Amino acid sequence: MSFDLSVIPNKNIIVGITGGIAAYKSAILVRRLKDAGFNVRVVMTEGAQAFITPLTFQALSGNPVHTQLLDPEAEAGMGHIELARWADLVLIAPASCDTLAKFAAGLADDLLSTLYLATSAPVWVAPAMNQQMWAAKATQRNLATLVDDGVHVIMPESGSQACGDVGLGRMPEPEELARQVTDYFHKAQRAIAEKFGLLASKHVVITAGPTREAIDPVRYISNHSTGKMGFALAAACYAAGAKVTLIAGPVSLDTPNGVHRINVSSAVQMLDTSMQLLDEGCDVFIATAAVADYRVAEVAEHKIKKSGDELDIALIKNPDIVATIAQQDKRPFMVGFAAETRNVEEYAAGKLVAKKLDMIACNDVSRADIGFASDENAMTVFFAESYHLPKRDLEKASKQEIAQQLVEAIHDALHHDPAQDEAF
Ligand code: C5P
């Protein structure tokens, strides 16, 4: 089982908008929730419509806006009970003190208050009002009742208010509200992944990107690796419930959500960091990094000055990181990559044995449409002989999809019992 944590798939949010000047911020809130991948439906009270039109929210949410409780036409589309069942979360933003009072009293005289009673989804309220109304005893009493009833209150912020007052009562910025909602679903998904994911309770260490080998303080030797495959794998392993540490060479990619990233520059640094993590406990080691085969024998202390027509720089071999880790006593499940331009499978099978790997994924980098800088990849996976698993061809797909299939391959090998083969 795997869970994509980069976007929230197929989660339904009802945004309830009530009468308050902060309603204008809700337009951006709906936009941000859509950006994050949520399905959004908007319910507006009559008061809200005095501040902003339903048409705005229809355009932003991509769905008709719900305003009436007893409108036969609306009920024929998605009635209030269906709407209440559709929601995975109901977020009232802004929540006026009138709405809070209605919710606390259990009134059901409009669509939103009826929906509140009819839904089993979590309900969040983001109160926004004048600071004096916020501080009023009745408002605070209603809030306490709502908290008691299981409603999550997003506290208002302090600052200058539209009415000229200064104090508590401002609705947090829409980006912040969208972030809190996204976070809530990420955490819920993560909890499931940690229990049931393909790599649940595993610590996965991944090397990614190029290494940079200094020549002098301003120059270096490197390669064109972008690190995309390693970063996609880090995201896929995290989504599969693993704790993930990503040892990244110099690349310009964002760290995937939930992944612990350690930046390194040279091959030697990458090896040192890998060894340290091995000491801390590692179950799966995935080497996607394009490690420079050689480094400069003596890095110049100062910038090398231009002189003569030729310049000789002596290079010495870098350590093979994946092979070094594979030789350790407490070796994790070892996964290597092979990028070749010819005899792809033959060379990959050779590396599998020579580097003592458990699994190797190889691809043909002579093809311009896959590999290095491309967003797509196609691979063949081989397992060490002891696993008695046949090779797998992973058809051309996005690096995210390939990463997902590699996670499945790792899971299958980790749970494969060769004794079962012999029984047949
Ligand atoms: O030998 P080659 O560079 O083709 O092997 C590729 C595999 O070995 C990749 O998994 C790469 O990350 C790993 N490797 C390494 N340290 C090196 C060279 C390669 O971990 N010095």
Short mmCIF file of C-alpha atoms and ligand atoms in Angstrom, two decimals:
data_model
loop_
_atom_site.label_atom_id
_atom_site.label_comp_id
_atom_site.label_asym_id
_atom_site.label_seq_id
_atom_site.Cartn_x
_atom_site.Cartn_y
_atom_site.Cartn_z
CA MET A 1 0.00 0.00 0.00
CA SER A 2 1.32 3.42 -0.84
CA PHE A 3 0.25 6.96 -0.14
CA ASP A 4 1.13 9.96 -2.20
CA LEU A 5 1.86 12.70 0.28
CA SER A 6 2.79 15.38 -2.20
CA VAL A 7 -0.86 16.11 -2.97
CA ILE A 8 -4.03 15.14 -1.14
CA PRO A 9 -5.97 12.88 -3.46
CA ASN A 10 -9.75 12.88 -3.43
CA LYS A 11 -10.42 14.60 -0.17
CA ASN A 12 -13.53 16.73 0.05
CA ILE A 13 -13.65 20.01 1.90
CA ILE A 14 -16.71 22.12 2.54
CA VAL A 15 -15.77 25.73 3.10
CA GLY A 16 -18.55 27.48 5.00
CA ILE A 17 -18.52 31.25 4.66
CA THR A 18 -20.44 33.46 7.03
CA GLY A 19 -21.04 37.21 7.19
CA GLY A 20 -17.87 39.09 7.98
CA ILE A 21 -15.36 41.32 6.22
CA ALA A 22 -12.81 38.46 6.34
CA ALA A 23 -15.00 36.66 3.73
CA TYR A 24 -12.81 38.22 1.04
CA LYS A 25 -9.87 36.15 2.35
CA SER A 26 -11.91 32.99 1.80
CA ALA A 27 -11.66 33.43 -1.97
CA ILE A 28 -7.90 32.89 -1.69
CA LEU A 29 -8.45 30.08 0.81
CA VAL A 30 -10.60 28.17 -1.71
CA ARG A 31 -7.96 28.75 -4.38
CA ARG A 32 -5.17 27.42 -2.16
CA LEU A 33 -7.19 24.35 -1.17
CA LYS A 34 -7.81 23.60 -4.85
CA ASP A 35 -4.07 24.04 -5.54
CA ALA A 36 -3.34 21.47 -2.84
CA GLY A 37 -5.56 18.97 -4.65
CA PHE A 38 -8.75 19.10 -2.56
CA ASN A 39 -12.26 18.93 -3.96
CA VAL A 40 -13.96 22.03 -2.60
CA ARG A 41 -17.63 22.94 -2.23
CA VAL A 42 -18.67 26.27 -0.77
CA VAL A 43 -21.65 26.92 1.47
CA MET A 44 -22.55 30.59 2.08
CA THR A 45 -24.89 32.10 4.60
CA GLU A 46 -27.07 35.03 3.66
CA GLY A 47 -24.76 37.33 5.61
CA ALA A 48 -21.74 36.15 3.64
CA GLN A 49 -23.44 37.05 0.37
CA ALA A 50 -23.62 40.67 1.50
CA PHE A 51 -19.81 40.73 1.44
CA ILE A 52 -18.91 38.61 -1.59
CA THR A 53 -20.89 36.93 -4.37
CA PRO A 54 -21.47 33.18 -4.80
CA LEU A 55 -20.28 33.55 -8.41
CA THR A 56 -16.73 34.24 -7.20
CA PHE A 57 -16.70 30.99 -5.26
CA GLN A 58 -18.35 29.04 -8.04
CA ALA A 59 -15.52 30.07 -10.36
CA LEU A 60 -12.81 29.34 -7.78
CA SER A 61 -14.15 26.02 -6.51
CA GLY A 62 -15.35 24.76 -9.89
CA ASN A 63 -18.63 23.72 -8.21
CA PRO A 64 -22.04 25.32 -7.75
CA VAL A 65 -22.23 27.26 -4.49
CA HIS A 66 -24.77 26.14 -1.89
CA THR A 67 -26.82 28.87 -0.25
CA GLN A 68 -30.31 27.58 0.43
CA LEU A 69 -31.67 24.96 2.75
CA LEU A 70 -35.13 24.68 1.29
CA ASP A 71 -34.45 25.24 -2.40
CA PRO A 72 -36.01 22.32 -4.35
CA GLU A 73 -33.59 22.81 -7.25
CA ALA A 74 -30.51 22.77 -5.04
CA GLU A 75 -31.82 19.81 -3.07
CA ALA A 76 -32.33 17.93 -6.33
CA GLY A 77 -28.62 18.44 -7.16
CA MET A 78 -26.82 17.78 -3.89
CA GLY A 79 -29.14 18.03 -0.91
CA HIS A 80 -27.97 19.09 2.53
CA ILE A 81 -27.70 15.52 3.81
CA GLU A 82 -25.70 14.39 0.77
CA LEU A 83 -23.49 17.45 1.18
CA ALA A 84 -22.95 16.60 4.84
CA ARG A 85 -21.91 13.07 3.90
CA TRP A 86 -19.70 14.23 1.04
CA ALA A 87 -17.39 16.24 3.32
CA ASP A 88 -14.15 14.88 4.77
CA LEU A 89 -13.77 18.16 6.62
CA VAL A 90 -15.98 21.21 7.14
CA LEU A 91 -14.09 24.46 7.57
CA ILE A 92 -16.05 27.56 8.52
CA ALA A 93 -13.94 30.56 7.63
CA PRO A 94 -14.75 33.18 8.61
CA ALA A 95 -17.03 32.01 11.42
CA SER A 96 -19.15 34.90 12.73
CA CYS A 97 -20.24 35.03 16.36
CA ASP A 98 -23.81 34.48 15.19
CA THR A 99 -22.79 31.19 13.55
CA LEU A 100 -20.84 30.11 16.62
CA ALA A 101 -23.92 30.82 18.73
CA LYS A 102 -26.14 28.82 16.38
CA PHE A 103 -23.76 25.86 16.37
CA ALA A 104 -23.44 25.93 20.15
CA ALA A 105 -27.22 26.03 20.58
CA GLY A 106 -27.87 23.37 17.95
CA LEU A 107 -30.13 25.57 15.83
CA ALA A 108 -30.81 24.44 12.28
CA ASP A 109 -32.49 27.34 10.54
CA ASP A 110 -30.25 27.67 7.49
CA LEU A 111 -28.11 25.41 5.30
CA LEU A 112 -24.84 25.85 7.19
CA SER A 113 -26.23 25.22 10.68
CA THR A 114 -28.17 22.21 9.38
CA LEU A 115 -25.04 20.88 7.71
CA TYR A 116 -23.14 21.28 10.98
CA LEU A 117 -25.60 18.99 12.73
CA ALA A 118 -25.84 16.55 9.83
CA THR A 119 -22.15 15.91 9.18
CA SER A 120 -19.95 13.32 10.83
CA ALA A 121 -16.83 14.96 9.37
CA PRO A 122 -14.50 17.00 11.59
CA VAL A 123 -15.64 20.62 11.84
CA TRP A 124 -13.14 23.45 12.07
CA VAL A 125 -14.08 27.05 12.74
CA ALA A 126 -11.93 30.11 12.14
CA PRO A 127 -13.71 32.87 14.09
CA ALA A 128 -13.28 36.41 12.82
CA MET A 129 -14.96 39.37 14.46
CA ASN A 130 -14.50 42.65 16.28
CA GLN A 131 -12.23 42.25 19.30
CA GLN A 132 -14.97 43.27 21.74
CA MET A 133 -17.39 40.72 20.26
CA TRP A 134 -14.66 38.07 20.49
CA ALA A 135 -14.06 38.89 24.14
CA ALA A 136 -17.79 38.94 24.97
CA LYS A 137 -18.77 36.38 27.57
CA ALA A 138 -21.45 34.86 25.38
CA THR A 139 -18.97 34.28 22.52
CA GLN A 140 -16.44 32.71 24.84
CA ARG A 141 -19.15 30.53 26.40
CA ASN A 142 -20.27 29.36 22.95
CA LEU A 143 -16.68 28.61 21.95
CA ALA A 144 -16.15 26.54 25.09
CA THR A 145 -19.30 24.57 24.22
CA LEU A 146 -18.08 23.99 20.66
CA VAL A 147 -14.67 22.80 21.88
CA ASP A 148 -16.50 20.45 24.23
CA ASP A 149 -18.54 19.20 21.31
CA GLY A 150 -15.35 18.32 19.41
CA VAL A 151 -15.09 21.35 17.12
CA HIS A 152 -11.55 22.47 16.30
CA VAL A 153 -11.12 26.20 16.79
CA ILE A 154 -8.47 28.01 14.76
CA MET A 155 -7.66 30.92 17.01
CA PRO A 156 -7.97 34.42 15.59
CA GLU A 157 -4.91 36.60 15.39
CA SER A 158 -4.32 39.93 16.99
CA GLY A 159 -3.87 43.13 15.01
CA SER A 160 -5.65 46.09 13.50
CA GLN A 161 -9.22 45.36 12.45
CA ALA A 162 -11.33 46.60 9.56
CA CYS A 163 -13.51 48.50 12.08
CA GLY A 164 -10.49 50.45 13.35
CA ASP A 165 -10.09 48.52 16.62
CA VAL A 166 -6.91 46.76 17.57
CA GLY A 167 -7.01 43.34 19.23
CA LEU A 168 -7.87 39.67 18.86
CA GLY A 169 -10.31 38.77 16.11
CA ARG A 170 -8.53 38.71 12.75
CA MET A 171 -8.85 35.56 10.70
CA PRO A 172 -5.43 34.01 9.97
CA GLU A 173 -4.18 34.44 6.41
CA PRO A 174 -5.76 32.01 3.89
CA GLU A 175 -2.38 30.41 3.10
CA GLU A 176 -1.99 29.56 6.78
CA LEU A 177 -5.48 28.04 6.96
CA ALA A 178 -4.83 25.97 3.81
CA ARG A 179 -1.51 24.83 5.28
CA GLN A 180 -3.19 23.65 8.49
CA VAL A 181 -5.81 21.70 6.53
CA THR A 182 -3.16 20.10 4.30
CA ASP A 183 -1.07 19.26 7.34
CA TYR A 184 -4.03 17.56 9.01
CA PHE A 185 -4.57 15.23 6.04
CA HIS A 186 -0.84 14.60 5.61
CA LYS A 187 -0.59 13.55 9.25
CA ALA A 188 -3.61 11.26 8.92
CA GLN A 189 -2.18 9.67 5.78
CA ARG A 190 1.24 9.35 7.34
CA ALA A 191 -0.21 7.54 10.35
CA ILE A 192 -1.81 4.98 8.01
CA ALA A 193 1.38 4.65 5.94
CA GLU A 194 3.47 4.09 9.08
CA LYS A 195 1.20 1.21 9.99
CA PHE A 196 0.35 -0.37 6.67
CA GLY A 197 2.81 1.06 4.09
CA LEU A 198 5.10 -1.18 2.05
CA LEU A 199 8.15 0.14 3.90
CA ALA A 200 6.53 0.76 7.30
CA SER A 201 9.08 0.89 10.16
CA LYS A 202 12.08 0.83 7.78
CA HIS A 203 14.82 3.46 7.78
CA VAL A 204 15.81 4.12 4.18
CA VAL A 205 18.98 6.04 3.30
CA ILE A 206 19.26 7.38 -0.25
CA THR A 207 22.20 9.04 -1.98
CA ALA A 208 21.25 11.41 -4.79
CA GLY A 209 22.60 13.96 -7.25
CA PRO A 210 26.14 14.52 -8.41
CA THR A 211 29.20 14.98 -6.26
CA ARG A 212 31.45 17.99 -6.58
CA GLU A 213 35.22 17.45 -6.41
CA ALA A 214 37.19 20.59 -5.70
CA ILE A 215 40.16 21.56 -7.86
CA ASP A 216 40.91 24.79 -6.03
CA PRO A 217 38.76 27.15 -3.88
CA VAL A 218 36.71 28.26 -6.92
CA ARG A 219 36.66 25.31 -9.36
CA TYR A 220 35.43 21.77 -9.29
CA ILE A 221 34.76 18.58 -11.29
CA SER A 222 31.16 17.38 -11.41
CA ASN A 223 28.52 15.91 -13.74
CA HIS A 224 25.03 16.64 -15.07
CA SER A 225 23.03 14.51 -12.62
CA THR A 226 19.92 16.40 -11.46
CA GLY A 227 19.05 14.12 -8.55
CA LYS A 228 15.44 13.78 -9.73
CA MET A 229 15.32 9.97 -9.51
CA GLY A 230 16.74 9.93 -5.97
CA PHE A 231 14.36 12.67 -4.81
CA ALA A 232 11.38 10.87 -6.37
CA LEU A 233 12.47 7.69 -4.57
CA ALA A 234 12.78 9.55 -1.28
CA ALA A 235 9.18 10.80 -1.66
CA ALA A 236 7.94 7.33 -2.63
CA CYS A 237 9.70 5.64 0.31
CA TYR A 238 8.27 8.21 2.74
CA ALA A 239 4.81 7.72 1.25
CA ALA A 240 5.30 3.98 1.81
CA GLY A 241 5.74 4.63 5.54
CA ALA A 242 9.55 4.64 5.80
CA LYS A 243 11.70 7.06 7.74
CA VAL A 244 13.84 8.53 4.97
CA THR A 245 17.24 10.21 5.05
CA LEU A 246 18.37 11.73 1.78
CA ILE A 247 22.08 12.42 1.33
CA ALA A 248 22.07 14.97 -1.45
CA GLY A 249 24.90 16.26 -3.57
CA PRO A 250 24.56 19.82 -4.94
CA VAL A 251 21.16 19.91 -6.70
CA SER A 252 18.45 22.52 -6.96
CA LEU A 253 15.45 20.46 -5.88
CA ASP A 254 13.04 20.97 -3.00
CA THR A 255 13.27 18.43 -0.19
CA PRO A 256 10.29 16.06 -0.41
CA ASN A 257 7.75 16.42 2.39
CA GLY A 258 8.74 14.51 5.55
CA VAL A 259 12.20 13.57 4.28
CA HIS A 260 15.32 14.36 6.31
CA ARG A 261 17.93 15.82 3.98
CA ILE A 262 21.67 16.07 4.55
CA ASN A 263 23.57 18.12 2.00
CA VAL A 264 27.06 17.02 1.02
CA SER A 265 29.46 18.07 -1.69
CA SER A 266 32.23 15.53 -2.35
CA ALA A 267 32.21 11.72 -2.66
CA VAL A 268 34.27 11.43 0.52
CA GLN A 269 31.68 13.48 2.45
CA MET A 270 28.91 11.35 0.96
CA LEU A 271 30.65 8.18 2.13
CA ASP A 272 31.34 9.56 5.63
CA THR A 273 27.70 10.57 6.05
CA SER A 274 26.52 7.17 4.75
CA MET A 275 28.76 5.34 7.24
CA GLN A 276 27.46 7.47 10.12
CA LEU A 277 23.86 6.70 9.18
CA LEU A 278 24.70 3.02 8.95
CA ASP A 279 25.88 3.19 12.57
CA GLU A 280 22.58 4.78 13.56
CA GLY A 281 20.64 1.92 11.95
CA CYS A 282 19.59 1.61 8.33
CA ASP A 283 17.41 -1.07 6.74
CA VAL A 284 17.59 -0.13 3.08
CA PHE A 285 20.37 1.77 1.31
CA ILE A 286 19.59 3.14 -2.15
CA ALA A 287 22.47 4.58 -4.16
CA THR A 288 21.18 6.81 -6.94
CA ALA A 289 24.01 9.35 -6.72
CA ALA A 290 26.21 9.91 -9.75
CA VAL A 291 29.41 9.84 -7.73
CA ALA A 292 32.49 11.23 -9.45
CA ASP A 293 34.82 8.31 -10.12
CA TYR A 294 37.90 10.45 -9.44
CA ARG A 295 38.85 13.41 -7.29
CA VAL A 296 41.75 15.79 -7.47
CA ALA A 297 44.79 14.33 -5.74
CA GLU A 298 45.84 17.60 -4.17
CA VAL A 299 43.29 20.40 -3.97
CA ALA A 300 45.10 23.74 -4.44
CA GLU A 301 44.92 26.00 -1.41
CA HIS A 302 44.62 29.11 -3.61
CA LYS A 303 43.05 29.77 -6.98
CA ILE A 304 45.21 28.26 -9.72
CA LYS A 305 46.60 31.01 -11.92
CA LYS A 306 46.47 30.85 -15.70
CA SER A 307 49.91 29.85 -17.07
CA GLY A 308 51.13 27.87 -20.08
CA ASP A 309 48.98 26.13 -22.72
CA GLU A 310 48.37 22.98 -20.75
CA LEU A 311 47.50 22.16 -17.22
CA ASP A 312 47.96 18.74 -15.67
CA ILE A 313 45.80 17.82 -12.73
CA ALA A 314 46.42 14.45 -11.10
CA LEU A 315 43.26 12.54 -10.16
CA ILE A 316 42.85 9.69 -7.72
CA LYS A 317 40.04 7.20 -7.46
CA ASN A 318 37.09 7.97 -5.21
CA PRO A 319 35.75 5.32 -2.84
CA ASP A 320 32.83 3.31 -4.15
CA ILE A 321 30.14 4.25 -1.65
CA VAL A 322 27.57 1.57 -2.35
CA ALA A 323 30.22 -1.19 -2.51
CA THR A 324 31.78 0.02 0.77
CA ILE A 325 28.42 -0.04 2.59
CA ALA A 326 27.64 -3.48 1.13
CA GLN A 327 30.83 -4.85 2.71
CA GLN A 328 29.92 -3.84 6.26
CA ASP A 329 28.85 -6.44 8.80
CA LYS A 330 25.54 -4.72 9.54
CA ARG A 331 24.72 -4.26 5.87
CA PRO A 332 21.26 -3.04 4.92
CA PHE A 333 19.30 -4.21 1.87
CA MET A 334 21.44 -2.69 -0.89
CA VAL A 335 20.03 -1.09 -4.04
CA GLY A 336 22.25 0.27 -6.81
CA PHE A 337 21.66 1.98 -10.12
CA ALA A 338 23.45 1.52 -13.40
CA ALA A 339 23.29 4.05 -16.19
CA GLU A 340 24.78 2.57 -19.34
CA THR A 341 24.97 3.46 -23.01
CA ARG A 342 25.36 -0.12 -24.33
CA ASN A 343 25.18 -3.75 -23.17
CA VAL A 344 22.94 -2.32 -20.44
CA GLU A 345 21.72 -5.55 -18.86
CA GLU A 346 25.06 -7.32 -19.05
CA TYR A 347 26.94 -4.48 -17.35
CA ALA A 348 24.21 -4.08 -14.73
CA ALA A 349 24.24 -7.77 -13.86
CA GLY A 350 28.03 -7.52 -13.50
CA LYS A 351 27.73 -4.57 -11.09
CA LEU A 352 25.13 -6.40 -9.04
CA VAL A 353 27.68 -9.11 -8.30
CA ALA A 354 30.82 -6.94 -8.15
CA LYS A 355 29.29 -4.43 -5.68
CA LYS A 356 27.49 -7.18 -3.71
CA LEU A 357 24.09 -5.57 -4.16
CA ASP A 358 20.68 -7.10 -3.47
CA MET A 359 19.00 -5.26 -6.30
CA ILE A 360 20.06 -3.10 -9.23
CA ALA A 361 17.97 -0.84 -11.47
CA CYS A 362 19.51 -0.11 -14.83
CA ASN A 363 18.65 2.19 -17.69
CA ASP A 364 19.95 3.09 -21.12
CA VAL A 365 21.18 6.69 -20.94
CA SER A 366 21.96 6.73 -24.65
CA ARG A 367 18.20 7.24 -25.10
CA ALA A 368 17.47 10.98 -25.05
CA ASP A 369 13.89 10.48 -23.77
CA ILE A 370 14.83 8.86 -20.45
CA GLY A 371 17.54 9.08 -17.81
CA PHE A 372 19.65 11.93 -16.60
CA ALA A 373 17.91 15.29 -17.07
CA SER A 374 14.61 13.80 -18.24
CA ASP A 375 11.43 13.68 -16.12
CA GLU A 376 10.81 10.15 -17.34
CA ASN A 377 12.63 6.90 -16.99
CA ALA A 378 12.41 3.25 -18.04
CA MET A 379 14.34 0.60 -16.15
CA THR A 380 15.09 -3.05 -15.77
CA VAL A 381 15.48 -4.40 -12.26
CA PHE A 382 17.65 -7.38 -11.34
CA PHE A 383 17.80 -9.11 -7.98
CA ALA A 384 20.76 -10.97 -6.50
CA GLU A 385 20.66 -14.67 -7.36
CA SER A 386 19.83 -15.68 -3.79
CA TYR A 387 16.38 -14.06 -4.08
CA HIS A 388 15.29 -16.30 -6.98
CA LEU A 389 13.27 -13.39 -8.33
CA PRO A 390 12.96 -12.82 -12.08
CA LYS A 391 14.08 -9.52 -13.62
CA ARG A 392 11.41 -6.80 -13.92
CA ASP A 393 10.96 -4.44 -16.82
CA LEU A 394 9.58 -1.07 -15.75
CA GLU A 395 8.05 0.57 -18.82
CA LYS A 396 8.74 4.22 -19.62
CA ALA A 397 6.91 6.37 -17.06
CA SER A 398 7.40 9.45 -14.90
CA LYS A 399 10.21 9.21 -12.36
CA GLN A 400 7.50 9.26 -9.65
CA GLU A 401 5.81 6.19 -11.12
CA ILE A 402 9.13 4.40 -11.60
CA ALA A 403 10.01 5.24 -7.97
CA GLN A 404 6.73 3.71 -6.83
CA GLN A 405 7.48 0.51 -8.77
CA LEU A 406 10.98 0.38 -7.29
CA VAL A 407 9.48 0.64 -3.79
CA GLU A 408 7.27 -2.35 -4.67
CA ALA A 409 10.31 -4.26 -5.94
CA ILE A 410 12.22 -3.52 -2.69
CA HIS A 411 9.22 -4.60 -0.62
CA ASP A 412 8.83 -7.82 -2.62
CA ALA A 413 12.51 -8.72 -2.19
CA LEU A 414 12.46 -7.89 1.54
CA HIS A 415 9.48 -10.19 2.05
CA HIS A 416 10.49 -12.90 -0.37
CA ASP A 417 11.15 -16.28 1.12
CA PRO A 418 13.35 -18.33 -1.24
CA ALA A 419 12.40 -21.50 0.65
CA GLN A 420 8.92 -21.12 -0.84
CA ASP A 421 10.37 -21.40 -4.39
CA GLU A 422 11.88 -24.75 -3.57
CA ALA A 423 8.52 -26.07 -2.44
CA PHE A 424 7.25 -25.84 -6.04
O1 C5P B 1 30.16 1.89 -11.13
P1 C5P B 1 29.02 2.80 -11.42
O2 C5P B 1 29.29 4.22 -11.14
O3 C5P B 1 28.43 2.60 -12.80
O4 C5P B 1 27.88 2.28 -10.42
C1 C5P B 1 26.71 2.92 -10.25
C2 C5P B 1 26.13 2.61 -8.89
O5 C5P B 1 27.12 2.65 -7.88
C3 C5P B 1 25.11 3.64 -8.49
O6 C5P B 1 24.20 3.03 -7.61
C4 C5P B 1 26.00 4.67 -7.77
O7 C5P B 1 25.23 5.48 -6.89
C5 C5P B 1 26.96 3.79 -7.03
N1 C5P B 1 28.29 4.38 -6.83
C6 C5P B 1 28.71 4.70 -5.57
N2 C5P B 1 29.97 5.20 -5.37
C7 C5P B 1 30.79 5.40 -6.42
C8 C5P B 1 30.38 5.09 -7.71
C9 C5P B 1 29.11 4.59 -7.88
O8 C5P B 1 27.95 4.52 -4.61
N3 C5P B 1 32.01 5.89 -6.21
#
